[in-house]
Amino acid sequence: MVVASKNVVEPVFIVLAFTVGCLINRRRDTQITYNESLDDVEDQRYVDSPPLKPTLLQHIERPVRKAPNLFFVLLSRFFNAFPFLIEIWYWNLTYWIYQGLRAVSARAIAGNEPIFTRARDHAIQILTLESFFGLDIEQHFQSYIMNQQPWLMPILAKIYYSHISIGILFLIYIYTYLPPPTFQRIRRTIAIDNAIAFVIVTLWRCSPPRLLPQQYGFVDVLHSKAGGANVWNNNRFQLTIAAMPSLHFGTSLFFAVCMCRFSPHRFIRILAPLWPTAMLITIVATANHFLTDAFIGALVPLLGWRINRVVLVLKPIQDYIFAPLINRLDLVDSDVRAVPKTL
């Protein structure tokens, strides 16, 4: 019963969070005319987080239908009323492509002992490097937590497995309170971070400390019923040799930096650094990452932030996907349309 409840809690929370995100970003007046530019300019003024029109529609005038179709009228009003729905689509697209690639990779290397041996060798190389600089504290730190502060380990396990839920809350917050250009840049950065991380994970596979031979002294406290494991994070599609880089830490640090830099709420700016601090303690204490993994993980969003506009090469695909919906909305005024924010 307990395991079954764990399998349900996270999906239910995600659905509820997205529902709340849609409700708090609901537009009361669906007859707003949007004349926003598509330019991703940092100094654009923020007014009620207006959606932006795809470039595909900028120079094309569509004739107004004389007999509106009730279905598309209602659909138009629905998307105008709940613009955050499109962000749910974007999140699912980004998340499931990344997880799907990891799952394919996991199945492709299943049973390939040379690859797993090489991943262990890479992990030992990291330990050797850290030992040279006096940074190999992971095993001692985990041992201290397990023996001196055992009450803390279940809390750390919950922190580790909550990174998706926290990411969704972060997305809802920045959509609600940040200017569209800033939100778009952050969203693009998260997407490009996944791509960068997957390339590293594929080209340089590395075992986490918990999978090293017993003589290294690490204990796997996460992937068990006591550690909070469930069907979503402990199955045959999980890519286990993916310690480098640590997106758990890199993404948490990126969230904190964004909050400190852009949040209009002082208490959020004050509390934000606590999340990456807790995540760093967690990934080391649970033997899921080395400190070096965390360091490289922190560099991934830095690179992603600088090259985030690479994602804009996909903009024609976005326009192609959403243009049919937008062009078929049977509205008297072609400017009054609910359209997705640009990439």
PDB file of N, CA and C in Angstrom, residues 109-206:
ATOM      1  N   ILE A 109      22.343  -0.143 -23.814  1.00  0.00           N
ATOM      2  CA  ILE A 109      23.585  -0.607 -23.190  1.00  0.00           C
ATOM      3  C   ILE A 109      23.341  -1.695 -22.148  1.00  0.00           C
ATOM      4  N   ALA A 110      22.090  -2.097 -21.967  1.00  0.00           N
ATOM      5  CA  ALA A 110      21.768  -3.118 -20.965  1.00  0.00           C
ATOM      6  C   ALA A 110      22.552  -4.401 -21.240  1.00  0.00           C
ATOM      7  N   GLY A 111      23.253  -4.884 -20.225  1.00  0.00           N
ATOM      8  CA  GLY A 111      24.018  -6.117 -20.362  1.00  0.00           C
ATOM      9  C   GLY A 111      25.355  -5.954 -21.049  1.00  0.00           C
ATOM     10  N   ASN A 112      25.706  -4.737 -21.445  1.00  0.00           N
ATOM     11  CA  ASN A 112      26.994  -4.494 -22.104  1.00  0.00           C
ATOM     12  C   ASN A 112      28.049  -4.234 -21.032  1.00  0.00           C
ATOM     13  N   GLU A 113      28.679  -5.287 -20.575  1.00  0.00           N
ATOM     14  CA  GLU A 113      29.610  -5.186 -19.444  1.00  0.00           C
ATOM     15  C   GLU A 113      30.793  -4.247 -19.711  1.00  0.00           C
ATOM     16  N   PRO A 114      31.386  -4.235 -20.921  1.00  0.00           N
ATOM     17  CA  PRO A 114      32.501  -3.302 -21.153  1.00  0.00           C
ATOM     18  C   PRO A 114      32.121  -1.837 -20.916  1.00  0.00           C
ATOM     19  N   ILE A 115      30.896  -1.453 -21.281  1.00  0.00           N
ATOM     20  CA  ILE A 115      30.467  -0.069 -21.066  1.00  0.00           C
ATOM     21  C   ILE A 115      30.350   0.225 -19.577  1.00  0.00           C
ATOM     22  N   PHE A 116      29.795  -0.707 -18.811  1.00  0.00           N
ATOM     23  CA  PHE A 116      29.651  -0.496 -17.371  1.00  0.00           C
ATOM     24  C   PHE A 116      31.012  -0.510 -16.679  1.00  0.00           C
ATOM     25  N   THR A 117      31.923  -1.334 -17.172  1.00  0.00           N
ATOM     26  CA  THR A 117      33.279  -1.347 -16.614  1.00  0.00           C
ATOM     27  C   THR A 117      33.971  -0.018 -16.871  1.00  0.00           C
ATOM     28  N   ARG A 118      33.796   0.508 -18.083  1.00  0.00           N
ATOM     29  CA  ARG A 118      34.392   1.807 -18.409  1.00  0.00           C
ATOM     30  C   ARG A 118      33.792   2.911 -17.547  1.00  0.00           C
ATOM     31  N   ALA A 119      32.487   2.828 -17.286  1.00  0.00           N
ATOM     32  CA  ALA A 119      31.839   3.827 -16.435  1.00  0.00           C
ATOM     33  C   ALA A 119      32.396   3.781 -15.015  1.00  0.00           C
ATOM     34  N   ARG A 120      32.654   2.561 -14.500  1.00  0.00           N
ATOM     35  CA  ARG A 120      33.264   2.443 -13.176  1.00  0.00           C
ATOM     36  C   ARG A 120      34.682   3.002 -13.176  1.00  0.00           C
ATOM     37  N   ASP A 121      35.413   2.752 -14.259  1.00  0.00           N
ATOM     38  CA  ASP A 121      36.774   3.297 -14.366  1.00  0.00           C
ATOM     39  C   ASP A 121      36.748   4.821 -14.343  1.00  0.00           C
ATOM     40  N   HIS A 122      35.782   5.403 -15.025  1.00  0.00           N
ATOM     41  CA  HIS A 122      35.662   6.865 -15.024  1.00  0.00           C
ATOM     42  C   HIS A 122      35.372   7.382 -13.618  1.00  0.00           C
ATOM     43  N   ALA A 123      34.518   6.680 -12.883  1.00  0.00           N
ATOM     44  CA  ALA A 123      34.208   7.091 -11.512  1.00  0.00           C
ATOM     45  C   ALA A 123      35.449   7.021 -10.631  1.00  0.00           C
ATOM     46  N   ILE A 124      36.237   5.968 -10.807  1.00  0.00           N
ATOM     47  CA  ILE A 124      37.470   5.827 -10.020  1.00  0.00           C
ATOM     48  C   ILE A 124      38.468   6.913 -10.401  1.00  0.00           C
ATOM     49  N   GLN A 125      38.505   7.292 -11.674  1.00  0.00           N
ATOM     50  CA  GLN A 125      39.367   8.399 -12.103  1.00  0.00           C
ATOM     51  C   GLN A 125      38.977   9.697 -11.403  1.00  0.00           C
ATOM     52  N   ILE A 126      37.670   9.918 -11.261  1.00  0.00           N
ATOM     53  CA  ILE A 126      37.201  11.118 -10.556  1.00  0.00           C
ATOM     54  C   ILE A 126      37.645  11.078  -9.096  1.00  0.00           C
ATOM     55  N   LEU A 127      37.495   9.921  -8.462  1.00  0.00           N
ATOM     56  CA  LEU A 127      37.936   9.782  -7.072  1.00  0.00           C
ATOM     57  C   LEU A 127      39.430  10.053  -6.939  1.00  0.00           C
ATOM     58  N   THR A 128      40.208   9.547  -7.886  1.00  0.00           N
ATOM     59  CA  THR A 128      41.657   9.764  -7.863  1.00  0.00           C
ATOM     60  C   THR A 128      41.983  11.245  -8.017  1.00  0.00           C
ATOM     61  N   LEU A 129      41.285  11.907  -8.926  1.00  0.00           N
ATOM     62  CA  LEU A 129      41.502  13.338  -9.132  1.00  0.00           C
ATOM     63  C   LEU A 129      41.129  14.130  -7.882  1.00  0.00           C
ATOM     64  N   GLU A 130      39.996  13.811  -7.295  1.00  0.00           N
ATOM     65  CA  GLU A 130      39.573  14.513  -6.085  1.00  0.00           C
ATOM     66  C   GLU A 130      40.535  14.248  -4.931  1.00  0.00           C
ATOM     67  N   SER A 131      41.051  13.038  -4.857  1.00  0.00           N
ATOM     68  CA  SER A 131      42.011  12.703  -3.806  1.00  0.00           C
ATOM     69  C   SER A 131      43.284  13.527  -3.951  1.00  0.00           C
ATOM     70  N   PHE A 132      43.692  13.759  -5.180  1.00  0.00           N
ATOM     71  CA  PHE A 132      44.895  14.562  -5.439  1.00  0.00           C
ATOM     72  C   PHE A 132      44.732  15.979  -4.900  1.00  0.00           C
ATOM     73  N   PHE A 133      43.517  16.521  -5.022  1.00  0.00           N
ATOM     74  CA  PHE A 133      43.257  17.883  -4.547  1.00  0.00           C
ATOM     75  C   PHE A 133      42.673  17.910  -3.125  1.00  0.00           C
ATOM     76  N   GLY A 134      42.562  16.755  -2.506  1.00  0.00           N
ATOM     77  CA  GLY A 134      42.036  16.696  -1.151  1.00  0.00           C
ATOM     78  C   GLY A 134      40.543  16.931  -1.060  1.00  0.00           C
ATOM     79  N   LEU A 135      39.814  16.585  -2.121  1.00  0.00           N
ATOM     80  CA  LEU A 135      38.371  16.837  -2.164  1.00  0.00           C
ATOM     81  C   LEU A 135      37.535  15.559  -2.080  1.00  0.00           C
ATOM     82  N   ASP A 136      38.174  14.439  -1.860  1.00  0.00           N
ATOM     83  CA  ASP A 136      37.444  13.165  -1.844  1.00  0.00           C
ATOM     84  C   ASP A 136      36.773  12.958  -0.486  1.00  0.00           C
ATOM     85  N   ILE A 137      35.732  13.734  -0.239  1.00  0.00           N
ATOM     86  CA  ILE A 137      35.054  13.709   1.060  1.00  0.00           C
ATOM     87  C   ILE A 137      33.742  12.925   1.013  1.00  0.00           C
ATOM     88  N   GLU A 138      33.364  12.437  -0.165  1.00  0.00           N
ATOM     89  CA  GLU A 138      32.020  11.872  -0.332  1.00  0.00           C
ATOM     90  C   GLU A 138      31.744  10.699   0.610  1.00  0.00           C
ATOM     91  N   GLN A 139      32.670   9.735   0.676  1.00  0.00           N
ATOM     92  CA  GLN A 139      32.417   8.550   1.495  1.00  0.00           C
ATOM     93  C   GLN A 139      32.377   8.897   2.981  1.00  0.00           C
ATOM     94  N   HIS A 140      33.282   9.768   3.414  1.00  0.00           N
ATOM     95  CA  HIS A 140      33.315  10.172   4.820  1.00  0.00           C
ATOM     96  C   HIS A 140      32.048  10.947   5.183  1.00  0.00           C
ATOM     97  N   PHE A 141      31.591  11.764   4.249  1.00  0.00           N
ATOM     98  CA  PHE A 141      30.386  12.554   4.517  1.00  0.00           C
ATOM     99  C   PHE A 141      29.166  11.649   4.620  1.00  0.00           C
ATOM    100  N   GLN A 142      29.045  10.700   3.689  1.00  0.00           N
ATOM    101  CA  GLN A 142      27.914   9.775   3.756  1.00  0.00           C
ATOM    102  C   GLN A 142      27.955   8.954   5.038  1.00  0.00           C
ATOM    103  N   SER A 143      29.138   8.495   5.408  1.00  0.00           N
ATOM    104  CA  SER A 143      29.278   7.705   6.627  1.00  0.00           C
ATOM    105  C   SER A 143      28.872   8.511   7.859  1.00  0.00           C
ATOM    106  N   TYR A 144      29.237   9.786   7.869  1.00  0.00           N
ATOM    107  CA  TYR A 144      28.872  10.645   9.001  1.00  0.00           C
ATOM    108  C   TYR A 144      27.350  10.793   9.097  1.00  0.00           C
ATOM    109  N   ILE A 145      26.708  11.050   7.970  1.00  0.00           N
ATOM    110  CA  ILE A 145      25.250  11.227   7.978  1.00  0.00           C
ATOM    111  C   ILE A 145      24.556   9.943   8.417  1.00  0.00           C
ATOM    112  N   MET A 146      25.007   8.812   7.899  1.00  0.00           N
ATOM    113  CA  MET A 146      24.342   7.545   8.201  1.00  0.00           C
ATOM    114  C   MET A 146      24.542   7.126   9.658  1.00  0.00           C
ATOM    115  N   ASN A 147      25.710   7.411  10.210  1.00  0.00           N
ATOM    116  CA  ASN A 147      26.011   6.946  11.567  1.00  0.00           C
ATOM    117  C   ASN A 147      25.682   7.967  12.648  1.00  0.00           C
ATOM    118  N   GLN A 148      25.876   9.255  12.332  1.00  0.00           N
ATOM    119  CA  GLN A 148      25.685  10.291  13.346  1.00  0.00           C
ATOM    120  C   GLN A 148      24.349  11.019  13.211  1.00  0.00           C
ATOM    121  N   GLN A 149      23.833  11.099  11.996  1.00  0.00           N
ATOM    122  CA  GLN A 149      22.570  11.812  11.767  1.00  0.00           C
ATOM    123  C   GLN A 149      21.621  10.957  10.921  1.00  0.00           C
ATOM    124  N   PRO A 150      21.303   9.760  11.357  1.00  0.00           N
ATOM    125  CA  PRO A 150      20.482   8.865  10.517  1.00  0.00           C
ATOM    126  C   PRO A 150      19.084   9.400  10.235  1.00  0.00           C
ATOM    127  N   TRP A 151      18.572  10.251  11.100  1.00  0.00           N
ATOM    128  CA  TRP A 151      17.243  10.827  10.897  1.00  0.00           C
ATOM    129  C   TRP A 151      17.188  11.711   9.650  1.00  0.00           C
ATOM    130  N   LEU A 152      18.369  12.174   9.222  1.00  0.00           N
ATOM    131  CA  LEU A 152      18.420  13.111   8.097  1.00  0.00           C
ATOM    132  C   LEU A 152      18.277  12.414   6.746  1.00  0.00           C
ATOM    133  N   MET A 153      18.665  11.139   6.674  1.00  0.00           N
ATOM    134  CA  MET A 153      18.699  10.459   5.382  1.00  0.00           C
ATOM    135  C   MET A 153      17.332  10.368   4.695  1.00  0.00           C
ATOM    136  N   PRO A 154      16.251  10.013   5.389  1.00  0.00           N
ATOM    137  CA  PRO A 154      14.938   9.999   4.713  1.00  0.00           C
ATOM    138  C   PRO A 154      14.541  11.369   4.167  1.00  0.00           C
ATOM    139  N   ILE A 155      14.930  12.427   4.869  1.00  0.00           N
ATOM    140  CA  ILE A 155      14.631  13.781   4.393  1.00  0.00           C
ATOM    141  C   ILE A 155      15.406  14.073   3.117  1.00  0.00           C
ATOM    142  N   LEU A 156      16.674  13.674   3.095  1.00  0.00           N
ATOM    143  CA  LEU A 156      17.503  13.902   1.909  1.00  0.00           C
ATOM    144  C   LEU A 156      16.975  13.112   0.712  1.00  0.00           C
ATOM    145  N   ALA A 157      16.473  11.913   0.966  1.00  0.00           N
ATOM    146  CA  ALA A 157      15.891  11.117  -0.123  1.00  0.00           C
ATOM    147  C   ALA A 157      14.686  11.830  -0.727  1.00  0.00           C
ATOM    148  N   LYS A 158      13.864  12.418   0.126  1.00  0.00           N
ATOM    149  CA  LYS A 158      12.696  13.161  -0.369  1.00  0.00           C
ATOM    150  C   LYS A 158      13.136  14.385  -1.164  1.00  0.00           C
ATOM    151  N   ILE A 159      14.197  15.053  -0.709  1.00  0.00           N
ATOM    152  CA  ILE A 159      14.725  16.209  -1.442  1.00  0.00           C
ATOM    153  C   ILE A 159      15.186  15.777  -2.827  1.00  0.00           C
ATOM    154  N   TYR A 160      15.885  14.654  -2.894  1.00  0.00           N
ATOM    155  CA  TYR A 160      16.412  14.183  -4.177  1.00  0.00           C
ATOM    156  C   TYR A 160      15.289  13.894  -5.166  1.00  0.00           C
ATOM    157  N   TYR A 161      14.245  13.249  -4.692  1.00  0.00           N
ATOM    158  CA  TYR A 161      13.168  12.844  -5.591  1.00  0.00           C
ATOM    159  C   TYR A 161      12.152  13.958  -5.860  1.00  0.00           C
ATOM    160  N   SER A 162      12.327  15.100  -5.226  1.00  0.00           N
ATOM    161  CA  SER A 162      11.368  16.195  -5.420  1.00  0.00           C
ATOM    162  C   SER A 162      11.808  17.183  -6.487  1.00  0.00           C
ATOM    163  N   HIS A 163      12.913  16.884  -7.176  1.00  0.00           N
ATOM    164  CA  HIS A 163      13.447  17.887  -8.106  1.00  0.00           C
ATOM    165  C   HIS A 163      12.493  18.180  -9.263  1.00  0.00           C
ATOM    166  N   ILE A 164      11.719  17.197  -9.704  1.00  0.00           N
ATOM    167  CA  ILE A 164      10.759  17.443 -10.785  1.00  0.00           C
ATOM    168  C   ILE A 164       9.626  18.336 -10.292  1.00  0.00           C
ATOM    169  N   SER A 165       9.111  18.036  -9.119  1.00  0.00           N
ATOM    170  CA  SER A 165       8.018  18.837  -8.560  1.00  0.00           C
ATOM    171  C   SER A 165       8.458  20.277  -8.318  1.00  0.00           C
ATOM    172  N   ILE A 166       9.658  20.446  -7.790  1.00  0.00           N
ATOM    173  CA  ILE A 166      10.181  21.798  -7.569  1.00  0.00           C
ATOM    174  C   ILE A 166      10.358  22.518  -8.900  1.00  0.00           C
ATOM    175  N   GLY A 167      10.802  21.782  -9.917  1.00  0.00           N
ATOM    176  CA  GLY A 167      10.963  22.389 -11.239  1.00  0.00           C
ATOM    177  C   GLY A 167       9.652  22.899 -11.804  1.00  0.00           C
ATOM    178  N   ILE A 168       8.573  22.173 -11.572  1.00  0.00           N
ATOM    179  CA  ILE A 168       7.258  22.603 -12.051  1.00  0.00           C
ATOM    180  C   ILE A 168       6.789  23.841 -11.296  1.00  0.00           C
ATOM    181  N   LEU A 169       6.994  23.859  -9.979  1.00  0.00           N
ATOM    182  CA  LEU A 169       6.634  25.049  -9.196  1.00  0.00           C
ATOM    183  C   LEU A 169       7.437  26.260  -9.663  1.00  0.00           C
ATOM    184  N   PHE A 170       8.704  26.034  -9.985  1.00  0.00           N
ATOM    185  CA  PHE A 170       9.554  27.108 -10.504  1.00  0.00           C
ATOM    186  C   PHE A 170       9.007  27.634 -11.822  1.00  0.00           C
ATOM    187  N   LEU A 171       8.618  26.725 -12.713  1.00  0.00           N
ATOM    188  CA  LEU A 171       8.069  27.121 -14.013  1.00  0.00           C
ATOM    189  C   LEU A 171       6.812  27.965 -13.844  1.00  0.00           C
ATOM    190  N   ILE A 172       5.928  27.537 -12.950  1.00  0.00           N
ATOM    191  CA  ILE A 172       4.691  28.287 -12.705  1.00  0.00           C
ATOM    192  C   ILE A 172       5.007  29.674 -12.164  1.00  0.00           C
ATOM    193  N   TYR A 173       5.961  29.741 -11.255  1.00  0.00           N
ATOM    194  CA  TYR A 173       6.314  31.022 -10.639  1.00  0.00           C
ATOM    195  C   TYR A 173       6.871  31.998 -11.672  1.00  0.00           C
ATOM    196  N   ILE A 174       7.842  31.546 -12.469  1.00  0.00           N
ATOM    197  CA  ILE A 174       8.465  32.485 -13.406  1.00  0.00           C
ATOM    198  C   ILE A 174       7.497  32.878 -14.517  1.00  0.00           C
ATOM    199  N   TYR A 175       6.591  31.968 -14.891  1.00  0.00           N
ATOM    200  CA  TYR A 175       5.581  32.326 -15.889  1.00  0.00           C
ATOM    201  C   TYR A 175       4.660  33.411 -15.348  1.00  0.00           C
ATOM    202  N   THR A 176       4.354  33.319 -14.063  1.00  0.00           N
ATOM    203  CA  THR A 176       3.406  34.239 -13.439  1.00  0.00           C
ATOM    204  C   THR A 176       4.016  35.606 -13.178  1.00  0.00           C
ATOM    205  N   TYR A 177       5.279  35.644 -12.778  1.00  0.00           N
ATOM    206  CA  TYR A 177       5.841  36.890 -12.258  1.00  0.00           C
ATOM    207  C   TYR A 177       6.957  37.517 -13.088  1.00  0.00           C
ATOM    208  N   LEU A 178       7.549  36.787 -14.024  1.00  0.00           N
ATOM    209  CA  LEU A 178       8.661  37.359 -14.774  1.00  0.00           C
ATOM    210  C   LEU A 178       8.207  37.848 -16.146  1.00  0.00           C
ATOM    211  N   PRO A 179       8.906  38.826 -16.719  1.00  0.00           N
ATOM    212  CA  PRO A 179       8.579  39.302 -18.068  1.00  0.00           C
ATOM    213  C   PRO A 179       8.726  38.172 -19.086  1.00  0.00           C
ATOM    214  N   PRO A 180       7.906  38.165 -20.126  1.00  0.00           N
ATOM    215  CA  PRO A 180       7.969  37.096 -21.128  1.00  0.00           C
ATOM    216  C   PRO A 180       9.364  36.838 -21.701  1.00  0.00           C
ATOM    217  N   PRO A 181      10.146  37.879 -22.074  1.00  0.00           N
ATOM    218  CA  PRO A 181      11.477  37.581 -22.624  1.00  0.00           C
ATOM    219  C   PRO A 181      12.372  36.834 -21.641  1.00  0.00           C
ATOM    220  N   THR A 182      12.297  37.207 -20.366  1.00  0.00           N
ATOM    221  CA  THR A 182      13.100  36.521 -19.348  1.00  0.00           C
ATOM    222  C   THR A 182      12.625  35.090 -19.172  1.00  0.00           C
ATOM    223  N   PHE A 183      11.315  34.915 -19.102  1.00  0.00           N
ATOM    224  CA  PHE A 183      10.752  33.564 -18.981  1.00  0.00           C
ATOM    225  C   PHE A 183      11.177  32.697 -20.155  1.00  0.00           C
ATOM    226  N   GLN A 184      11.097  33.242 -21.364  1.00  0.00           N
ATOM    227  CA  GLN A 184      11.437  32.472 -22.557  1.00  0.00           C
ATOM    228  C   GLN A 184      12.906  32.058 -22.546  1.00  0.00           C
ATOM    229  N   ARG A 185      13.773  32.969 -22.104  1.00  0.00           N
ATOM    230  CA  ARG A 185      15.202  32.641 -22.076  1.00  0.00           C
ATOM    231  C   ARG A 185      15.490  31.543 -21.055  1.00  0.00           C
ATOM    232  N   ILE A 186      14.838  31.620 -19.905  1.00  0.00           N
ATOM    233  CA  ILE A 186      15.018  30.580 -18.889  1.00  0.00           C
ATOM    234  C   ILE A 186      14.505  29.241 -19.403  1.00  0.00           C
ATOM    235  N   ARG A 187      13.342  29.259 -20.051  1.00  0.00           N
ATOM    236  CA  ARG A 187      12.772  28.014 -20.575  1.00  0.00           C
ATOM    237  C   ARG A 187      13.686  27.406 -21.634  1.00  0.00           C
ATOM    238  N   ARG A 188      14.226  28.231 -22.512  1.00  0.00           N
ATOM    239  CA  ARG A 188      15.147  27.728 -23.534  1.00  0.00           C
ATOM    240  C   ARG A 188      16.404  27.154 -22.896  1.00  0.00           C
ATOM    241  N   THR A 189      16.886  27.814 -21.843  1.00  0.00           N
ATOM    242  CA  THR A 189      18.092  27.341 -21.163  1.00  0.00           C
ATOM    243  C   THR A 189      17.876  25.958 -20.570  1.00  0.00           C
ATOM    244  N   ILE A 190      16.730  25.752 -19.951  1.00  0.00           N
ATOM    245  CA  ILE A 190      16.429  24.437 -19.372  1.00  0.00           C
ATOM    246  C   ILE A 190      16.422  23.366 -20.461  1.00  0.00           C
ATOM    247  N   ALA A 191      15.846  23.688 -21.608  1.00  0.00           N
ATOM    248  CA  ALA A 191      15.792  22.722 -22.712  1.00  0.00           C
ATOM    249  C   ALA A 191      17.189  22.402 -23.232  1.00  0.00           C
ATOM    250  N   ILE A 192      18.012  23.436 -23.415  1.00  0.00           N
ATOM    251  CA  ILE A 192      19.360  23.208 -23.946  1.00  0.00           C
ATOM    252  C   ILE A 192      20.231  22.508 -22.922  1.00  0.00           C
ATOM    253  N   ASP A 193      19.970  22.739 -21.627  1.00  0.00           N
ATOM    254  CA  ASP A 193      20.713  22.032 -20.571  1.00  0.00           C
ATOM    255  C   ASP A 193      20.514  20.527 -20.685  1.00  0.00           C
ATOM    256  N   ASN A 194      19.286  20.115 -20.940  1.00  0.00           N
ATOM    257  CA  ASN A 194      19.006  18.686 -21.102  1.00  0.00           C
ATOM    258  C   ASN A 194      19.792  18.097 -22.266  1.00  0.00           C
ATOM    259  N   ALA A 195      19.871  18.861 -23.353  1.00  0.00           N
ATOM    260  CA  ALA A 195      20.603  18.380 -24.528  1.00  0.00           C
ATOM    261  C   ALA A 195      22.095  18.259 -24.227  1.00  0.00           C
ATOM    262  N   ILE A 196      22.654  19.281 -23.575  1.00  0.00           N
ATOM    263  CA  ILE A 196      24.082  19.252 -23.226  1.00  0.00           C
ATOM    264  C   ILE A 196      24.377  18.076 -22.304  1.00  0.00           C
ATOM    265  N   ALA A 197      23.537  17.909 -21.282  1.00  0.00           N
ATOM    266  CA  ALA A 197      23.749  16.828 -20.314  1.00  0.00           C
ATOM    267  C   ALA A 197      23.676  15.462 -20.989  1.00  0.00           C
ATOM    268  N   PHE A 198      22.731  15.304 -21.916  1.00  0.00           N
ATOM    269  CA  PHE A 198      22.594  14.005 -22.570  1.00  0.00           C
ATOM    270  C   PHE A 198      23.820  13.685 -23.422  1.00  0.00           C
ATOM    271  N   VAL A 199      24.378  14.690 -24.071  1.00  0.00           N
ATOM    272  CA  VAL A 199      25.594  14.474 -24.869  1.00  0.00           C
ATOM    273  C   VAL A 199      26.740  14.013 -23.972  1.00  0.00           C
ATOM    274  N   ILE A 200      26.915  14.688 -22.823  1.00  0.00           N
ATOM    275  CA  ILE A 200      27.989  14.311 -21.898  1.00  0.00           C
ATOM    276  C   ILE A 200      27.762  12.904 -21.358  1.00  0.00           C
ATOM    277  N   VAL A 201      26.525  12.629 -20.949  1.00  0.00           N
ATOM    278  CA  VAL A 201      26.186  11.315 -20.393  1.00  0.00           C
ATOM    279  C   VAL A 201      26.456  10.203 -21.402  1.00  0.00           C
ATOM    280  N   THR A 202      26.234  10.490 -22.672  1.00  0.00           N
ATOM    281  CA  THR A 202      26.411   9.479 -23.711  1.00  0.00           C
ATOM    282  C   THR A 202      27.879   9.280 -24.075  1.00  0.00           C
ATOM    283  N   LEU A 203      28.624  10.382 -24.145  1.00  0.00           N
ATOM    284  CA  LEU A 203      30.020  10.303 -24.576  1.00  0.00           C
ATOM    285  C   LEU A 203      30.972   9.904 -23.455  1.00  0.00           C
ATOM    286  N   TRP A 204      30.603  10.220 -22.211  1.00  0.00           N
ATOM    287  CA  TRP A 204      31.501   9.923 -21.081  1.00  0.00           C
ATOM    288  C   TRP A 204      30.672   9.363 -19.940  1.00  0.00           C
ATOM    289  N   ARG A 205      30.356   8.104 -20.044  1.00  0.00           N
ATOM    290  CA  ARG A 205      29.505   7.465 -19.038  1.00  0.00           C
ATOM    291  C   ARG A 205      30.278   7.291 -17.735  1.00  0.00           C
ATOM    292  N   CYS A 206      29.580   7.575 -16.638  1.00  0.00           N
ATOM    293  CA  CYS A 206      30.236   7.532 -15.335  1.00  0.00           C
ATOM    294  C   CYS A 206      29.294   6.940 -14.287  1.00  0.00           C
TER     295      CYS A 206
END
